[in-house]
Amino acid sequence: MNHGFYISKLEIRGVNLATASLTFKKGFNLVSGGSDTGKSYAFSCLEFMMGKIDSPKNIPESSGYTDAYLEINTYTNDTYTLVRKLNDGSNFRVKDCNLSEFDSSKKNIETFGVYPNSSKNISDFFLMLCGIETTVQIKSKNDNTSRKFTFTILRNLTFVNETNITVESSPIYANQSYTDHTYYKNALSFILNGKNANDLVSVPDNQQMKSWTNGKIDLVKSQIIHFTSVLEKLRIERLEYSTPNLDATEKLKIKLENLHGTLNKYISDKTKLLEDIESNKSQLIYKKELLLRLELLKEHYLSDKKRLEFILEGEQLLGQLNTVDCPICEGVLNQEKVNYIQNNEGVKTSIEFENEKIQIKISDLNKTIEDNSKEIETFEFDIVYLTLQYERIEAMITKELNPSLDNLRAEISNSKTVNRLDAKIDVYTNELEYYSKEEIGLLSELNKVEKTNDAGTDGFGISNLMSFIKDILKIWNYENNIEINFNSKHRVYDFEILGKPRGSYGKGMRSISYTAFILSILKYCLVNSRPFSNLLVFDSPLTAFHKGMKDKVESKDEISKGIQESFFRDLVNTEENCQIIVFDNKFPEDDRIKSKLNFEYFTKDPNYGRYGLFPLK
């Protein structure tokens, strides 16, 4: 995966002032020239644009310049331009576009703060470009205290100024206060191997290892004593039992299996009978409910039949009456109506027909009631029969099979006890053998620890860098037959060269070894596909600076021409999956090397070439 980003352009702008700019490419970039030409100021601007809170120190040439613009590119071809005020350490304005398009592009501008409590932090933006999650926690002390991993850690490791590059203390601590040493040590471990606050464990020095190993030996010895005692008791208990007759035991097991089979069959039959009983009870309830409904229906039919018979009887009585005039009004009854009443045979016929239908339904219903009653008797009989079978099987299981099983288990109990004792003896014998071998191994380990000095490997992954540093320093002709060891003592936490502490060398050689260490981190991350910025920026790695008029350059502080040329010859082959930017007074004398790198030279001569970072006013 293509982690990280590279810087493509830096611009410093001011009102009515010519823009100061530097252009960079992937791979190796060198900005060289005399002192006071703006190299360190350019370095400070880049560091400032990487989220450093402090503004670059003003120099006369920077007067009137107010804004810094930085164009960066990811290795997946995304481009961003960052803008920040130079003098107030204000927030970043970031736009997803080229620097030249920043003012004209209509894309949205995002604002990022520089402080941890900012709602959108520039540190998280850079970590995202590096492929590092913004939620990573790093242990800051030897307890469970942790702090958030921030881009400041990467910036302090990868932006090395002219002062820090010659320090005598560990480059891992990056000139931080003592209280932050554990945090930076663990942070670099996360960069190298991905261990964060949840799984990072501090690695002890040899004295701690010796104490831990002795503690393990004491624990192992106590286990040996424990298992020896237990085995002795088990063997005494085993003597109380005779060796079981294996043939008899096997026969008992076969009989037990057969009895279990019989029991399972009866249990299955019992379950089936219970299901049948419940099914018959359910059918019985249904049939009884149906019988009640049939009886109600029959009563309804009989009621209808009585009603129709009553109507027929009324019609017959009415037919026997003589037709006379009305006794009250003496009105004459119309003969036509009298005939209609007496001769309405249709009504009579319909009533008789309906009565016959009801009689048929009653007959059919009586048959259904009779059949249903017989089925009820059948279900009641079946329930009684099945219940008797169920109780017989239940009695068989309770009174015969279960006692037989108990007897068989009792007979087998003795052989099982013996088998358990034999199994325990085997287990504890194996445990005793294991701890005996473990004791031998720990004694051997203790012997190795006592012979190992404190400059051994560590558990934070730093020792993995030693081979990278060794190869780099060999290529740069640092020393003949170079050997690198790492001193993991917390206060030192630095590597040694040919048995000497790195900090004991002169400023020039310390600067070169510091640079080699930082470069080894980049190479390690590239080889192992670890998330990283893939960006290194150095200020004066080849020039040993002395502050104060009384300081003089001594021979031990100078870096030989051979190392300088080897340095440039190596870095010019930097691949395009990373970026290295060096600001230095020195530059390669070989034109073939200069032709292969992105080279900017400040002449400090107003009449020749580029004078410095800022255009002459």
Coordinates of C-alpha atoms in Angstrom, one line a residue:
M1 CA 0.0 0.0 0.0
N2 CA 1.3 3.5 -0.9
H3 CA 1.5 5.3 2.5
G4 CA 2.6 8.8 3.1
F5 CA 3.0 11.9 1.0
Y6 CA 5.7 14.2 -0.4
I7 CA 6.1 18.0 -0.6
S8 CA 6.0 19.4 -4.1
K9 CA 6.1 23.2 -3.5
L10 CA 6.6 25.8 -0.8
E11 CA 5.7 29.4 -1.3
I12 CA 6.1 32.3 1.1
R13 CA 4.0 35.3 0.1
G14 CA 3.6 38.9 1.2
V15 CA 1.6 42.0 0.0
N16 CA 3.5 43.7 -2.8
L17 CA 6.4 41.3 -2.4
A18 CA 7.9 38.8 -4.9
T19 CA 7.0 35.3 -3.9
A20 CA 9.7 33.1 -2.4
S21 CA 9.4 29.5 -3.5
L22 CA 11.0 26.1 -3.5
T23 CA 10.0 23.2 -5.7
F24 CA 10.6 19.6 -4.6
K25 CA 10.2 16.2 -6.2
K26 CA 10.0 12.6 -5.1
G27 CA 13.2 10.9 -4.2
F28 CA 16.3 13.0 -3.1
N29 CA 16.2 16.8 -2.9
L30 CA 19.1 19.0 -1.9
V31 CA 19.0 22.8 -1.1
S32 CA 22.6 24.0 -0.7
G33 CA 24.4 27.3 -0.4
G34 CA 26.3 29.5 2.0
S35 CA 25.2 30.6 5.5
D36 CA 22.4 33.2 5.9
T37 CA 20.8 32.4 2.6
G38 CA 17.5 31.2 4.1
K39 CA 18.1 27.4 4.2
S40 CA 17.2 27.1 7.9
Y41 CA 14.3 29.5 7.5
A42 CA 12.9 27.3 4.6
F43 CA 13.4 24.2 6.9
S44 CA 11.5 26.0 9.7
C45 CA 8.7 26.9 7.3
L46 CA 8.3 23.3 6.2
E47 CA 8.2 22.2 9.8
F48 CA 5.7 24.9 10.6
M49 CA 3.5 23.8 7.7
M50 CA 3.7 20.2 9.2
G51 CA 1.8 21.5 12.3
K52 CA 4.5 22.9 14.5
I53 CA 3.0 25.6 16.7
D54 CA 5.9 27.9 16.9
S55 CA 6.3 30.2 13.9
P56 CA 9.7 30.4 12.1
K57 CA 12.1 32.9 13.6
N58 CA 12.0 36.1 11.7
I59 CA 15.1 37.0 9.7
P60 CA 15.6 40.4 7.9
E61 CA 14.8 38.9 4.5
S62 CA 11.4 37.6 5.8
S63 CA 10.1 41.1 6.7
G64 CA 6.7 41.8 5.2
Y65 CA 6.0 38.1 4.3
T66 CA 2.8 37.0 5.9
D67 CA 1.6 33.6 4.5
A68 CA 3.1 30.2 3.8
Y69 CA 1.6 28.0 1.1
L70 CA 2.5 24.3 0.9
E71 CA 1.5 21.8 -1.9
I72 CA 1.7 18.2 -1.0
N73 CA 0.9 15.0 -2.9
T74 CA 0.0 11.5 -1.8
Y75 CA 1.4 8.5 -3.6
T76 CA -2.1 7.7 -4.8
N77 CA -2.1 11.0 -6.8
D78 CA -4.1 13.2 -4.5
T79 CA -3.0 16.9 -4.2
Y80 CA -3.6 19.3 -1.3
T81 CA -2.6 22.9 -0.7
L82 CA -2.2 24.1 2.8
V83 CA -2.1 27.8 3.8
R84 CA -1.1 29.3 7.1
K85 CA -0.3 32.7 8.6
L86 CA 3.3 32.9 9.5
N87 CA 3.3 35.1 12.6
D88 CA 0.3 34.0 14.7
G89 CA 0.4 30.2 14.5
S90 CA -3.2 30.3 13.4
N91 CA -5.2 27.5 11.9
F92 CA -4.6 25.8 8.5
R93 CA -6.7 26.3 5.5
V94 CA -6.7 23.3 3.3
K95 CA -8.1 22.8 -0.2
D96 CA -8.0 19.7 -2.4
C97 CA -6.2 21.3 -5.4
N98 CA -2.8 22.4 -6.8
L99 CA -1.2 25.4 -5.2
S100 CA -1.6 27.5 -8.4
E101 CA -5.3 26.9 -8.3
F102 CA -5.9 27.7 -4.6
D103 CA -7.3 31.2 -5.1
S104 CA -9.3 30.3 -8.3
S105 CA -10.6 26.8 -7.4
K106 CA -14.2 26.6 -6.3
K107 CA -13.6 23.6 -4.1
N108 CA -14.4 23.9 -0.4
I109 CA -11.8 25.1 2.0
E110 CA -11.4 23.0 5.2
T111 CA -10.1 24.6 8.4
F112 CA -7.9 22.6 10.7
G113 CA -6.6 23.5 14.1
V114 CA -3.1 22.9 15.5
Y115 CA -4.1 22.2 19.1
P116 CA -5.4 18.8 20.5
N117 CA -8.7 20.2 21.5
S118 CA -9.5 21.4 18.0
S119 CA -12.6 19.9 16.5
K120 CA -10.7 19.2 13.3
N121 CA -7.0 18.7 13.9
I122 CA -4.2 19.0 11.3
S123 CA -2.5 16.1 13.1
D124 CA -5.4 13.8 12.2
F125 CA -5.3 15.1 8.6
F126 CA -1.6 14.1 8.2
L127 CA -2.1 10.8 10.0
M128 CA -4.8 10.0 7.5
L129 CA -2.4 10.6 4.7
C130 CA 0.2 8.4 6.4
G131 CA -2.3 5.5 6.7
I132 CA -2.3 5.7 10.5
E133 CA -5.6 5.5 12.5
T134 CA -6.3 8.6 14.5
T135 CA -7.5 6.7 17.5
V136 CA -4.2 4.9 18.4
Q137 CA -3.2 5.2 22.0
I138 CA 0.4 5.0 23.2
K139 CA 1.5 4.1 26.7
S140 CA 3.2 7.2 28.2
K141 CA 4.3 5.5 31.4
N142 CA 5.1 2.1 32.7
D143 CA 1.6 1.8 34.1
N144 CA -1.7 1.9 32.1
T145 CA -1.5 5.6 31.4
S146 CA -1.7 6.4 27.7
R147 CA -1.8 9.3 25.3
K148 CA -3.0 9.7 21.7
F149 CA -0.5 9.1 18.9
T150 CA -0.1 12.3 17.0
F151 CA 1.7 13.5 13.9
T152 CA 4.0 15.5 16.2
I153 CA 5.8 12.3 16.9
L154 CA 6.4 11.7 13.2
R155 CA 7.4 15.3 12.7
N156 CA 10.0 15.2 15.5
L157 CA 11.4 12.0 14.1
T158 CA 11.5 13.0 10.5
F159 CA 12.3 16.8 10.7
V160 CA 15.8 17.0 12.2
N161 CA 17.1 20.5 12.6
E162 CA 20.8 21.6 12.8
T163 CA 20.8 21.7 16.6
N164 CA 19.1 18.3 17.3
I165 CA 21.1 16.4 14.7
T166 CA 24.3 16.7 16.8
V167 CA 22.8 15.8 20.2
E168 CA 24.7 13.3 22.4
S169 CA 21.5 11.8 23.7
S170 CA 19.3 9.3 22.0
P171 CA 17.7 10.3 18.7
I172 CA 14.6 8.3 19.7
Y173 CA 13.8 10.7 22.4
A174 CA 14.1 13.6 19.9
N175 CA 15.4 16.0 22.6
Q176 CA 12.2 15.6 24.6
S177 CA 11.9 16.0 28.4
Y178 CA 12.6 12.9 30.5
T179 CA 9.0 12.5 31.4
D180 CA 8.2 11.9 27.7
H181 CA 10.9 9.3 27.0
T182 CA 8.6 6.3 27.6
Y183 CA 6.0 7.8 25.3
Y184 CA 8.4 8.4 22.5
K185 CA 10.0 5.0 22.9
N186 CA 6.6 3.3 22.7
A187 CA 5.5 5.5 19.9
L188 CA 8.4 4.4 17.8
S189 CA 7.6 0.8 18.6
F190 CA 4.1 1.4 17.2
I191 CA 5.6 2.8 14.0
L192 CA 7.8 -0.3 13.6
N193 CA 5.6 -3.1 14.7
G194 CA 2.1 -1.7 15.2
K195 CA 2.0 -2.3 19.0
N196 CA -0.2 0.3 20.7
A197 CA -1.2 1.0 24.3
N198 CA -3.3 -2.1 24.5
D199 CA -0.6 -4.7 23.7
L200 CA 2.7 -2.9 24.3
V201 CA 4.7 -4.4 27.1
S202 CA 7.9 -2.8 28.3
V203 CA 11.0 -5.0 28.0
P204 CA 13.1 -5.3 31.1
D205 CA 16.8 -5.0 31.3
N206 CA 19.1 -7.9 32.1
Q207 CA 18.7 -7.5 35.9
Q208 CA 14.9 -7.6 35.5
M209 CA 15.2 -10.6 33.2
K210 CA 17.4 -12.3 35.8
S211 CA 14.9 -11.6 38.6
W212 CA 12.0 -12.8 36.4
T213 CA 13.8 -16.0 35.4
N214 CA 14.7 -16.8 39.0
G215 CA 11.0 -16.2 39.9
K216 CA 10.0 -18.7 37.2
I217 CA 12.5 -21.2 38.4
D218 CA 11.1 -20.9 42.0
L219 CA 7.6 -21.4 40.6
V220 CA 8.6 -24.5 38.6
K221 CA 10.4 -26.0 41.6
S222 CA 7.2 -25.5 43.7
Q223 CA 5.2 -27.3 41.0
I224 CA 7.7 -30.2 40.9
I225 CA 7.3 -30.6 44.7
H226 CA 3.5 -30.4 44.4
F227 CA 3.2 -33.0 41.7
T228 CA 5.7 -35.3 43.4
S229 CA 3.6 -35.2 46.6
V230 CA 0.3 -35.8 44.7
L231 CA 1.7 -38.7 42.8
E232 CA 2.9 -40.4 46.0
K233 CA -0.6 -40.1 47.5
L234 CA -2.3 -41.4 44.3
R235 CA 0.0 -44.5 44.1
I236 CA -0.7 -45.4 47.8
E237 CA -4.4 -45.1 47.1
R238 CA -4.0 -47.3 44.0
L239 CA -2.5 -50.1 46.0
E240 CA -5.9 -50.5 47.8
Y241 CA -7.5 -51.7 44.7
S242 CA -6.8 -55.0 42.9
T243 CA -6.2 -54.9 39.2
P244 CA -9.7 -55.3 37.6
N245 CA -10.6 -58.3 35.5
L246 CA -10.6 -56.8 32.1
D247 CA -12.9 -59.5 30.6
A248 CA -15.4 -59.2 33.4
T249 CA -15.4 -55.4 33.0
E250 CA -16.0 -55.7 29.3
K251 CA -18.9 -58.1 29.8
L252 CA -20.4 -55.7 32.4
K253 CA -20.1 -52.9 29.9
I254 CA -21.8 -55.0 27.2
K255 CA -24.6 -55.9 29.6
L256 CA -24.9 -52.3 30.6
E257 CA -25.2 -51.2 26.9
N258 CA -27.9 -53.9 26.3
L259 CA -29.8 -52.8 29.3
H260 CA -29.5 -49.2 28.2
G261 CA -30.9 -50.3 24.8
T262 CA -33.9 -52.0 26.4
L263 CA -34.5 -49.0 28.7
N264 CA -34.4 -46.6 25.7
K265 CA -36.9 -48.9 23.8
Y266 CA -39.3 -48.8 26.8
I267 CA -38.9 -45.1 27.2
S268 CA -39.6 -44.7 23.5
D269 CA -42.7 -46.9 23.8
K270 CA -43.8 -44.9 26.9
T271 CA -43.4 -41.7 25.0
K272 CA -45.4 -43.1 22.1
L273 CA -48.2 -44.3 24.4
L274 CA -48.3 -40.9 26.1
E275 CA -48.7 -39.2 22.7
D276 CA -51.5 -41.6 21.8
I277 CA -53.3 -41.0 25.1
E278 CA -53.1 -37.3 24.7
S279 CA -54.3 -37.6 21.1
N280 CA -57.3 -39.7 22.1
K281 CA -58.2 -37.3 24.9
S282 CA -58.1 -34.5 22.4
Q283 CA -60.4 -36.4 20.0
L284 CA -62.7 -37.3 22.9
I285 CA -63.1 -33.7 23.9
Y286 CA -63.9 -32.8 20.3
K287 CA -66.5 -35.6 19.9
K288 CA -68.2 -34.7 23.1
E289 CA -68.4 -31.1 22.1
L290 CA -69.7 -32.1 18.7
L291 CA -72.4 -34.3 20.4
L292 CA -73.6 -31.3 22.4
R293 CA -73.9 -29.3 19.3
L294 CA -75.8 -32.1 17.5
E295 CA -78.3 -32.4 20.3
L296 CA -78.9 -28.6 20.2
L297 CA -79.5 -28.8 16.5
K298 CA -82.0 -31.6 16.9
E299 CA -83.9 -29.5 19.5
H300 CA -84.0 -26.7 16.9
Y301 CA -85.4 -29.0 14.2
L302 CA -88.1 -30.4 16.6
S303 CA -89.1 -26.8 17.5
D304 CA -89.5 -25.9 13.8
K305 CA -91.5 -29.1 13.3
K306 CA -93.9 -28.3 16.1
R307 CA -94.4 -24.8 14.8
L308 CA -95.3 -26.1 11.3
E309 CA -97.7 -28.7 12.7
F310 CA -99.4 -25.9 14.7
I311 CA -100.0 -23.9 11.6
L312 CA -101.5 -26.9 9.8
E313 CA -103.9 -27.6 12.7
G314 CA -105.0 -23.9 12.6
E315 CA -105.7 -24.1 8.9
Q316 CA -107.9 -27.2 9.3
L317 CA -110.0 -25.5 12.1
L318 CA -110.4 -22.3 10.0
G319 CA -111.7 -24.4 7.1
Q320 CA -114.6 -25.7 9.2
L321 CA -116.0 -22.2 9.9
N322 CA -119.0 -20.8 7.9
T323 CA -118.6 -17.5 6.2
V324 CA -121.1 -14.9 7.7
D325 CA -121.4 -11.1 7.5
C326 CA -119.6 -9.0 10.1
P327 CA -121.6 -9.1 13.3
I328 CA -120.4 -5.6 14.3
C329 CA -120.6 -3.5 11.1
E330 CA -122.9 -5.9 9.2
G331 CA -120.6 -5.6 6.3
V332 CA -120.9 -8.3 3.6
L333 CA -117.7 -10.5 3.3
N334 CA -116.6 -10.5 -0.3
Q335 CA -117.1 -13.9 -1.7
E336 CA -113.8 -13.7 -3.7
K337 CA -111.8 -13.3 -0.5
V338 CA -113.6 -16.1 1.2
N339 CA -112.8 -18.4 -1.7
Y340 CA -109.1 -17.3 -1.5
I341 CA -108.8 -18.1 2.2
Q342 CA -110.6 -21.4 1.9
N343 CA -108.9 -22.6 -1.3
N344 CA -105.2 -21.4 -0.7
E345 CA -103.8 -24.9 -1.0
G346 CA -100.4 -23.6 -2.0
V347 CA -99.6 -22.5 1.5
K348 CA -100.7 -25.8 3.0
T349 CA -98.6 -27.7 0.5
S350 CA -95.5 -25.6 1.3
I351 CA -95.9 -26.2 5.0
E352 CA -96.3 -29.9 4.6
F353 CA -93.2 -30.1 2.3
E354 CA -91.1 -28.1 4.8
N355 CA -92.3 -30.4 7.6
E356 CA -91.2 -33.5 5.6
K357 CA -87.7 -31.9 5.0
I358 CA -87.3 -31.3 8.7
Q359 CA -88.3 -34.8 9.5
I360 CA -85.6 -36.1 7.1
K361 CA -83.0 -33.9 8.7
I362 CA -84.0 -35.2 12.1
S363 CA -83.6 -38.8 11.0
D364 CA -80.1 -38.1 9.5
L365 CA -79.2 -36.2 12.7
N366 CA -80.3 -39.1 14.9
K367 CA -78.0 -41.4 12.9
T368 CA -75.0 -39.0 13.2
I369 CA -75.7 -38.7 17.0
E370 CA -75.7 -42.4 17.3
D371 CA -72.4 -42.8 15.4
N372 CA -70.7 -40.0 17.4
S373 CA -71.8 -41.7 20.6
K374 CA -70.2 -44.9 19.5
E375 CA -67.0 -43.1 18.7
I376 CA -67.0 -41.5 22.1
E377 CA -67.2 -44.9 23.7
T378 CA -64.4 -46.2 21.5
F379 CA -62.1 -43.3 22.5
E380 CA -62.9 -43.7 26.2
F381 CA -62.1 -47.4 25.9
D382 CA -58.8 -46.7 24.0
I383 CA -57.7 -44.2 26.7
V384 CA -58.3 -46.7 29.5
Y385 CA -56.4 -49.4 27.5
L386 CA -53.4 -47.1 26.6
T387 CA -53.2 -45.8 30.2
L388 CA -52.9 -49.4 31.5
Q389 CA -50.1 -50.1 29.0
Y390 CA -48.4 -46.8 30.0
E391 CA -48.6 -47.7 33.7
R392 CA -47.2 -51.2 33.1
I393 CA -44.2 -49.8 31.2
E394 CA -43.7 -47.1 33.9
A395 CA -43.7 -49.8 36.5
M396 CA -41.2 -51.9 34.4
I397 CA -38.8 -49.0 34.1
T398 CA -39.1 -48.0 37.8
K399 CA -39.1 -51.3 39.5
E400 CA -36.9 -53.5 37.2
L401 CA -34.8 -51.6 34.7
N402 CA -33.6 -48.7 36.8
P403 CA -32.6 -51.0 39.8
S404 CA -30.8 -53.3 37.3
L405 CA -28.9 -50.3 35.9
D406 CA -27.9 -49.2 39.4
N407 CA -26.6 -52.6 40.2
L408 CA -24.6 -52.7 37.0
R409 CA -23.1 -49.3 37.8
A410 CA -22.2 -50.4 41.2
E411 CA -20.4 -53.4 39.8
I412 CA -18.5 -51.2 37.3
S413 CA -17.7 -48.6 39.9
N414 CA -14.6 -50.3 41.2
S415 CA -13.0 -50.6 37.8
K416 CA -13.8 -47.0 37.0
T417 CA -12.2 -45.9 40.2
V418 CA -9.1 -47.8 39.3
N419 CA -9.2 -46.3 35.8
R420 CA -9.5 -42.8 37.2
L421 CA -6.6 -43.3 39.5
D422 CA -4.5 -44.7 36.7
A423 CA -5.4 -41.7 34.4
K424 CA -4.6 -39.2 37.2
I425 CA -1.2 -40.9 37.7
D426 CA -0.5 -40.6 34.0
V427 CA -1.5 -36.9 33.9
Y428 CA 0.5 -35.9 37.0
T429 CA 3.5 -38.0 35.7
N430 CA 3.4 -36.0 32.5
E431 CA 3.1 -32.7 34.4
L432 CA 6.1 -33.7 36.5
E433 CA 8.2 -34.5 33.4
Y434 CA 7.1 -31.2 31.8
Y435 CA 8.2 -29.1 34.8
S436 CA 11.4 -31.0 35.2
K437 CA 12.3 -30.2 31.5
E438 CA 11.1 -26.6 32.1
E439 CA 13.5 -26.3 35.1
I440 CA 16.4 -27.4 32.9
G441 CA 15.4 -24.9 30.2
L442 CA 15.1 -22.0 32.7
L443 CA 18.4 -22.8 34.3
S444 CA 20.0 -22.6 30.8
E445 CA 18.1 -19.3 30.1
L446 CA 19.4 -17.9 33.4
N447 CA 22.9 -18.8 32.4
K448 CA 22.5 -17.0 29.1
V449 CA 21.0 -13.9 30.8
E450 CA 23.9 -13.7 33.2
K451 CA 26.3 -13.8 30.3
T452 CA 24.5 -11.2 28.2
N453 CA 25.3 -7.5 28.7
D454 CA 22.8 -4.7 28.8
A455 CA 23.4 -3.8 25.2
G456 CA 21.4 -6.7 23.9
T457 CA 18.2 -6.6 21.8
D458 CA 15.0 -5.0 23.1
G459 CA 11.3 -5.9 22.8
F460 CA 10.2 -2.7 21.2
G461 CA 11.4 -3.5 17.7
I462 CA 14.3 -1.0 17.8
S463 CA 16.9 -3.7 17.6
N464 CA 15.4 -4.6 14.1
L465 CA 16.8 -1.3 12.9
M466 CA 20.4 -2.1 13.8
S467 CA 21.0 -4.1 10.6
F468 CA 19.6 -1.2 8.5
I469 CA 21.9 1.4 10.4
K470 CA 24.9 -0.9 9.9
D471 CA 24.3 -1.2 6.2
I472 CA 23.8 2.6 5.8
L473 CA 26.9 3.5 7.7
K474 CA 28.9 1.0 5.7
I475 CA 27.7 2.5 2.4
W476 CA 28.7 5.9 3.8
N477 CA 32.2 4.7 4.7
Y478 CA 31.6 5.7 8.4
E479 CA 34.1 3.1 9.8
N480 CA 35.8 0.0 8.6
N481 CA 34.3 -3.4 9.8
I482 CA 31.5 -1.5 11.6
E483 CA 29.6 -3.2 14.3
I484 CA 26.3 -1.9 15.8
N485 CA 24.8 -2.8 19.2
F486 CA 21.8 -1.4 20.9
N487 CA 21.8 -0.3 24.6
S488 CA 18.3 -0.8 25.8
K489 CA 18.7 0.9 29.2
H490 CA 15.9 3.4 29.5
R491 CA 18.1 6.4 30.2
V492 CA 20.5 5.6 27.3
Y493 CA 18.3 3.9 24.7
D494 CA 20.7 4.5 21.9
F495 CA 23.0 2.4 19.7
E496 CA 26.7 1.9 20.1
I497 CA 29.2 1.9 17.2
L498 CA 32.2 -0.3 17.5
G499 CA 31.6 -0.7 21.2
K500 CA 31.5 3.1 21.8
P501 CA 28.3 5.1 22.7
R502 CA 27.1 7.0 19.7
G503 CA 27.1 10.2 21.7
S504 CA 30.8 9.9 22.5
Y505 CA 31.7 10.6 18.8
G506 CA 32.4 14.2 17.5
K507 CA 29.6 16.4 16.3
G508 CA 30.1 15.5 12.6
M509 CA 30.0 11.8 13.2
R510 CA 27.0 12.1 15.6
S511 CA 25.2 14.0 12.9
I512 CA 25.9 11.3 10.3
S513 CA 24.9 8.5 12.7
Y514 CA 21.7 10.4 13.7
T515 CA 20.8 10.8 10.0
A516 CA 21.5 7.1 9.4
F517 CA 19.2 6.2 12.3
I518 CA 16.3 8.3 11.0
L519 CA 16.9 7.0 7.5
S520 CA 16.8 3.4 8.8
I521 CA 13.3 4.0 10.1
L522 CA 12.2 5.1 6.7
K523 CA 13.8 2.0 5.0
Y524 CA 12.4 -0.3 7.6
C525 CA 8.8 1.0 7.1
L526 CA 9.2 0.7 3.3
V527 CA 10.5 -2.8 3.4
N528 CA 7.9 -4.0 5.9
S529 CA 5.0 -2.0 4.4
R530 CA 4.5 -0.1 7.7
P531 CA 2.4 3.1 7.6
F532 CA 4.7 6.1 7.7
S533 CA 4.9 9.7 6.3
N534 CA 7.7 8.5 3.9
L535 CA 9.1 12.0 4.2
L536 CA 12.5 13.0 5.8
V537 CA 13.8 16.5 6.1
F538 CA 17.3 17.3 7.5
D539 CA 19.0 20.6 8.2
S540 CA 22.8 20.5 7.9
P541 CA 23.5 16.8 8.4
L542 CA 27.0 17.3 6.8
T543 CA 28.0 20.5 8.5
A544 CA 28.9 20.6 12.2
F545 CA 27.8 24.0 13.5
H546 CA 29.4 25.7 16.6
K547 CA 27.6 28.3 18.5
G548 CA 29.5 31.2 20.0
M549 CA 32.7 33.0 18.9
K550 CA 34.9 30.9 21.2
D551 CA 33.9 27.6 19.6
K552 CA 36.3 26.4 17.0
V553 CA 35.8 23.5 14.5
E554 CA 37.9 20.6 15.6
S555 CA 39.1 17.8 13.3
K556 CA 36.9 15.3 15.1
D557 CA 33.8 17.4 14.2
E558 CA 34.6 17.5 10.5
I559 CA 33.0 15.0 8.1
S560 CA 35.4 13.6 5.6
K561 CA 35.1 14.2 1.9
G562 CA 34.8 10.5 1.4
I563 CA 31.7 10.3 3.7
Q564 CA 30.1 13.3 2.1
E565 CA 30.5 11.9 -1.4
S566 CA 29.3 8.4 -0.3
F567 CA 26.3 10.1 1.4
F568 CA 25.3 11.9 -1.8
R569 CA 26.0 8.9 -4.0
D570 CA 23.7 6.8 -1.8
L571 CA 20.8 9.2 -1.4
V572 CA 20.7 10.1 -5.1
N573 CA 19.4 6.6 -5.6
T574 CA 16.4 7.2 -3.3
E575 CA 13.4 5.6 -5.0
E576 CA 10.3 7.6 -5.8
N577 CA 8.1 5.9 -3.2
C578 CA 9.5 8.3 -0.6
Q579 CA 11.1 11.8 -0.3
I580 CA 14.3 13.0 1.4
I581 CA 15.0 16.8 1.6
V582 CA 18.4 18.0 2.8
F583 CA 19.4 21.6 3.6
D584 CA 23.2 21.9 3.8
N585 CA 26.2 24.0 3.0
K586 CA 27.7 20.9 1.3
F587 CA 26.9 19.6 -2.1
P588 CA 28.3 16.8 -4.3
E589 CA 31.3 17.8 -6.4
D590 CA 30.6 15.1 -9.0
D591 CA 28.3 16.6 -11.7
R592 CA 26.9 13.2 -12.5
I593 CA 25.5 13.0 -9.0
K594 CA 24.1 16.5 -9.2
S595 CA 22.4 15.7 -12.4
K596 CA 20.4 12.9 -10.8
L597 CA 18.9 14.9 -7.9
N598 CA 16.6 17.8 -7.5
F599 CA 19.2 20.5 -6.7
E600 CA 18.7 24.1 -5.7
Y601 CA 21.8 26.2 -5.0
F602 CA 21.8 29.6 -3.2
T603 CA 24.9 31.5 -4.4
K604 CA 24.7 34.5 -2.0
D605 CA 25.9 36.5 -5.0
P606 CA 23.5 39.1 -6.3
N607 CA 25.1 38.8 -9.7
Y608 CA 25.1 35.1 -10.1
G609 CA 22.4 32.5 -10.0
R610 CA 19.8 32.5 -7.2
Y611 CA 20.9 34.6 -4.3
G612 CA 18.9 32.8 -1.6
L613 CA 15.4 31.8 -0.5
F614 CA 14.0 35.3 -0.8
P615 CA 14.2 37.4 -4.0
L616 CA 16.4 40.5 -3.5
K617 CA 14.3 43.5 -2.8

